[in-house]
Coordinates of C-alpha atoms in Angstrom, one line a residue:
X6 CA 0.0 0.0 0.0
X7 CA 1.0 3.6 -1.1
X8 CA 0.9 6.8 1.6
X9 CA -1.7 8.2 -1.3
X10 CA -3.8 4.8 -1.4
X11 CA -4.2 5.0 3.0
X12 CA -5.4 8.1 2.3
X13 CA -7.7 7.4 0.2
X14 CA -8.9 4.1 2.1
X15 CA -9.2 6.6 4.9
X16 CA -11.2 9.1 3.1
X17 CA -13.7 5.5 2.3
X18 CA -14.0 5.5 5.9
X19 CA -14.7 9.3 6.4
X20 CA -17.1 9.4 3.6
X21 CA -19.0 6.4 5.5
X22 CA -19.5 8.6 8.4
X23 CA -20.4 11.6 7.0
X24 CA -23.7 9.4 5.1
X25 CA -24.1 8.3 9.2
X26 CA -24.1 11.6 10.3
X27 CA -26.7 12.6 7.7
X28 CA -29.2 10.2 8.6
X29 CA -28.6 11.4 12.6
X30 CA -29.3 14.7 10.8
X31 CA -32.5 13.3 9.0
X32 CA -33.7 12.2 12.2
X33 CA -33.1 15.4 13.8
X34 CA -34.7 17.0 11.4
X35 CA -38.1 15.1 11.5
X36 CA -38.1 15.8 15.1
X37 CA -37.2 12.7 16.5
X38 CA -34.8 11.5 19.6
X39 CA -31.4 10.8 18.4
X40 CA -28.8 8.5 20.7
X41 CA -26.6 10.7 21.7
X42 CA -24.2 8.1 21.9
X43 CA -24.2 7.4 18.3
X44 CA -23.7 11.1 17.4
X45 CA -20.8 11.7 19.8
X46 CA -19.3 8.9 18.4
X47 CA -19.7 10.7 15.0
X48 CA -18.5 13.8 16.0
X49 CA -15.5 12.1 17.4
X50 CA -14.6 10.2 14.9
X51 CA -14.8 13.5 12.8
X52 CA -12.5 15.2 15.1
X53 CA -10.3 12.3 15.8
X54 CA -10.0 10.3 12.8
X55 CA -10.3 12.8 10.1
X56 CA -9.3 16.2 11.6
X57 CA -6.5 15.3 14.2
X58 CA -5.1 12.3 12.0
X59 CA -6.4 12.3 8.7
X60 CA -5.5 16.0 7.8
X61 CA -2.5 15.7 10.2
X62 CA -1.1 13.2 8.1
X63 CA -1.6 15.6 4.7
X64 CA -0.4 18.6 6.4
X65 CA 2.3 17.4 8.6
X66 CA 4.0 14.9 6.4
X67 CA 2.3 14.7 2.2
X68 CA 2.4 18.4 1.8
X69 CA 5.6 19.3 2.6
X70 CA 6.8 15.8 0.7
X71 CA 5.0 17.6 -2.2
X72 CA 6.6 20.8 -1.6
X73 CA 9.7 19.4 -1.9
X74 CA 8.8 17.6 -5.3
X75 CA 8.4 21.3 -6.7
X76 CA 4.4 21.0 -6.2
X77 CA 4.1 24.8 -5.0
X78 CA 2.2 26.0 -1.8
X79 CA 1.1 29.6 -1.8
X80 CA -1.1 29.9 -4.9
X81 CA -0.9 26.1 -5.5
X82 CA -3.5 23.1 -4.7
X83 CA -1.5 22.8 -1.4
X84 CA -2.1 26.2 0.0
X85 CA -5.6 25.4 -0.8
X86 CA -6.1 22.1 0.5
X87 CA -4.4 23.7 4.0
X88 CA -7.1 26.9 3.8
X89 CA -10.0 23.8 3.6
X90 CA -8.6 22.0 6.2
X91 CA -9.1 25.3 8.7
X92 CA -12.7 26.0 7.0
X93 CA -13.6 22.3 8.1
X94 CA -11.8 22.9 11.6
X95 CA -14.1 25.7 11.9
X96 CA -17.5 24.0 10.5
X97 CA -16.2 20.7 13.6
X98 CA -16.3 23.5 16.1
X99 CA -19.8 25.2 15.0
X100 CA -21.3 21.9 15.1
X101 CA -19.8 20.6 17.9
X102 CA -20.9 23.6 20.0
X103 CA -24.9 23.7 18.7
X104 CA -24.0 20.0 19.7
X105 CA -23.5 21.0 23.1
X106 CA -26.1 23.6 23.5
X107 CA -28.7 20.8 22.1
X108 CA -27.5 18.2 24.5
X109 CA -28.6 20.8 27.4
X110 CA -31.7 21.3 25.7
X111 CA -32.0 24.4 23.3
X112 CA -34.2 23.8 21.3
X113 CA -33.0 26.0 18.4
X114 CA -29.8 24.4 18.4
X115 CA -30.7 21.2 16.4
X116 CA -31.8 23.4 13.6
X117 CA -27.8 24.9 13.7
X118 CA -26.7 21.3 14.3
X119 CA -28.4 20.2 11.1
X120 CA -27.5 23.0 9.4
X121 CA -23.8 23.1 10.1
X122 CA -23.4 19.0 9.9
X123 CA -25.0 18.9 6.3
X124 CA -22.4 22.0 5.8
X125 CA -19.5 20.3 6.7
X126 CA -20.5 17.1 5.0
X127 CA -20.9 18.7 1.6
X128 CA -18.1 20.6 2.0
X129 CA -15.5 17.9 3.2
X130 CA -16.8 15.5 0.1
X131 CA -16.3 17.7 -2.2
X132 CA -12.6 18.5 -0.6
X133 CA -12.2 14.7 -0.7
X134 CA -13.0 14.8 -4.0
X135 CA -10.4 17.3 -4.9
X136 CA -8.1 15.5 -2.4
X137 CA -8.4 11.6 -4.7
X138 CA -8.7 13.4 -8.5
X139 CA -6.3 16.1 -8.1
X140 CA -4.0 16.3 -5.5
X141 CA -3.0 12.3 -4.7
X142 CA -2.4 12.0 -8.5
X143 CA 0.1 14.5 -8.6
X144 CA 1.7 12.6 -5.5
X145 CA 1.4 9.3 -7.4
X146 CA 3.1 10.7 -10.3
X147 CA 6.4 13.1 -8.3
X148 CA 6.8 10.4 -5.0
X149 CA 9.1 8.2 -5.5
X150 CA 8.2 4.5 -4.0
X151 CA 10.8 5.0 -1.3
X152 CA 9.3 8.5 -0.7
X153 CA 5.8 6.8 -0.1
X154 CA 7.1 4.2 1.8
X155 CA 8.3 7.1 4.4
X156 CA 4.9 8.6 4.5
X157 CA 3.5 5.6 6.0
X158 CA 5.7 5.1 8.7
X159 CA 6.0 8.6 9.4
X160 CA 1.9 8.5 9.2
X161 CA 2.0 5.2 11.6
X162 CA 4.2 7.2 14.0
X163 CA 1.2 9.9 13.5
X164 CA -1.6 7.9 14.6
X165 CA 0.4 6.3 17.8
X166 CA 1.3 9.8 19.1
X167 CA -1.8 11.3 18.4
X168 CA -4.4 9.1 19.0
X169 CA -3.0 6.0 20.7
X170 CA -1.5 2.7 19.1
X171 CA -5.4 0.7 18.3
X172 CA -7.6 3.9 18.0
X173 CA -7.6 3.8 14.3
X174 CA -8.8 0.0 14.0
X175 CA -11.6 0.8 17.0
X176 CA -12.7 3.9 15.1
X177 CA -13.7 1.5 11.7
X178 CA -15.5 -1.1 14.4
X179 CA -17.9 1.7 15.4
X180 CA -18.3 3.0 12.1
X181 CA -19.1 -0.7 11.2
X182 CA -21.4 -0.7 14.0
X183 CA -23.0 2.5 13.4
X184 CA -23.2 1.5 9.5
X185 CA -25.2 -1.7 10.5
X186 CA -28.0 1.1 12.7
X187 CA -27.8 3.7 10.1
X188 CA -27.5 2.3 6.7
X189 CA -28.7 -1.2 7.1

């Protein structure tokens, strides 16, 4: 497996539960109770997974690899993938606070929970989307083998420092759980 292809398999995993967190939203919207639970384990696993160790991966150790293999930054596909990175980081923290404010029971605050959930969603696939036809191509074709082969074990280093050695593989279980509730 290639840096670029984990990434991708991660954003598989991250696309999963963004279509979980939409049908958390569609039950939100219609007014019904949602398990808590389950959508803190969403919003953790958005956090987590893909903020603090998906895009930590990209920004720490694939963008400055493509930087040095003359892929520029400012004005280039990096500098924008690092702008969407902080727009997301700001669409986690609206949500996660009308979370909050819902848990303690405004009222209003599902309607912003909704709204800035189904924000973020669109948003982060269509940044995915940029991510797997633009941006990992250009990796594929300027990394060397060797060069991808040091992305992973700099990323494995990653995800033990930053989330704990086993996170990753108990993060899929609970989307695999929360796929069997969700999306039958």
């Amino acid at each position: 497996m290639t840096a670029t292809e984990q990434l991708r398999h991660e954003h598989e995993a991250i696309t999963l539960g963004l279509s979980i967190l939409e049908k958390l939203c569609q039950q939100l919207a219609n007014g019904e109770q949602i398990n808590p639970e389950h959508f803190g384990q969403v919003l953790e696993f958005i956090q987590v997974f893909a903020d603090q160790c998906h895009h930590g991966k990209e920004e720490q150790f694939l963008f400055p690899a493509l930087e040095a293999a003359g892929i520029p930054k400012a004005g280039g596909p990096i500098g924008v993938m690092l702008s969407e990175h902080e727009h997301g980081r700001a669409l986690i923290r609206q949500m996660a606070g009308a979370w909050q404010k819902h848990r303690a029971g405004d009222r209003a605050a599902a309607a912003v929970v909704i709204a800035s959930a189904r924000d973020y969603s669109a948003f982060l696939n269509a940044h995915i989307f940029k991510e797997n036809n633009v941006l990992f191509p250009m990796a594929d074709a300027r990394l060397s083998a060797d060069s991808q082969r040091r992305l992973l074990e700099e990323f494995e280093r990653l995800e033990i420092e930053r989330i704990g050695a086993g996170r990753h593989e108990q993060f899929h279980k609970t989307l695999d759980y929360l796929k069997q509730i969700y999306l039958g």
